Amino acid sequence: PNPAREELYIKNIDPGECSLQQANIYTLLGRVVTSECMPTGKLSVNIKSLAPGVYFIELKTGKGSVIKRFIKQ
């Protein structure tokens, strides 16, 4: 994955199909470092306060959830 510095932009969420409800960010050890409720239409997460490293983001929608890995520079 491409490294990010300040914002993670979420693609492939079709508001007509499902809406993004929550984004949780975890360390490699599984500790939650941030959890954010996503208002309708918001498709980015601020990661400015995270230390550089590898993290996982869990995206929850009305149809389920998906977890992706990302790198914070």
Coordinates of C-alpha atoms in Angstrom, one line a residue:
P1 CA 0.0 0.0 0.0
N2 CA 1.0 3.6 -0.5
P3 CA 2.1 5.5 2.6
A4 CA -0.1 8.2 4.0
R5 CA 0.8 11.2 6.1
E6 CA -2.3 13.1 7.2
E7 CA -5.4 11.7 5.6
L8 CA -6.6 8.3 4.5
Y9 CA -9.1 8.5 1.6
I10 CA -11.5 5.7 1.2
K11 CA -12.5 4.6 -2.3
N12 CA -15.0 2.1 -3.7
I13 CA -17.8 3.0 -1.2
D14 CA -21.0 3.4 -3.2
P15 CA -23.4 5.5 -1.0
G16 CA -26.3 4.0 -2.9
E17 CA -25.2 0.5 -2.0
C18 CA -24.0 0.9 1.6
S19 CA -22.9 3.8 3.8
L20 CA -19.7 3.9 5.8
Q21 CA -20.6 4.0 9.5
Q22 CA -17.4 3.7 11.4
A23 CA -13.6 3.5 11.0
N24 CA -11.4 1.9 13.6
I25 CA -7.6 2.0 13.4
Y26 CA -5.5 -0.7 15.1
T27 CA -1.8 -1.3 15.7
L28 CA -0.1 -4.5 14.6
L29 CA -0.8 -5.8 18.1
G30 CA -4.5 -5.3 17.7
R31 CA -4.8 -2.3 20.1
V32 CA -7.4 0.3 18.9
V33 CA -5.7 3.7 18.5
T34 CA -8.6 5.6 17.1
S35 CA -12.3 5.0 16.4
E36 CA -14.4 7.4 14.4
C37 CA -18.1 7.5 13.6
M38 CA -18.4 8.5 9.9
P39 CA -21.1 11.0 9.1
T40 CA -22.9 10.5 5.8
G41 CA -20.7 11.4 2.9
K42 CA -17.4 11.5 4.8
L43 CA -14.8 9.3 3.0
S44 CA -11.5 10.2 4.8
V45 CA -9.9 9.6 8.1
N46 CA -7.4 12.0 9.8
I47 CA -4.2 10.1 10.8
K48 CA -2.0 13.1 11.5
S49 CA -1.7 12.2 15.2
L50 CA -0.5 8.6 14.6
A51 CA 3.2 7.7 15.0
P52 CA 4.9 6.4 11.8
G53 CA 4.4 2.7 11.3
V54 CA 2.1 0.0 10.0
Y55 CA -1.6 0.0 11.0
F56 CA -4.9 -1.7 10.1
I57 CA -8.1 0.2 9.4
E58 CA -11.5 -1.5 9.9
L59 CA -14.3 0.0 7.8
K60 CA -17.8 -0.8 9.0
T61 CA -20.9 -0.4 6.8
G62 CA -24.5 -1.5 7.0
K63 CA -23.5 -4.7 5.0
G64 CA -20.5 -5.7 7.1
S65 CA -16.8 -4.7 7.6
V66 CA -13.5 -4.9 5.9
I67 CA -10.0 -4.6 7.3
K68 CA -7.1 -3.1 5.2
R69 CA -3.4 -2.5 6.1
F70 CA -1.8 0.9 5.6
I71 CA 1.5 2.7 6.3
K72 CA 1.7 6.0 8.2
Q73 CA 4.8 8.0 7.3

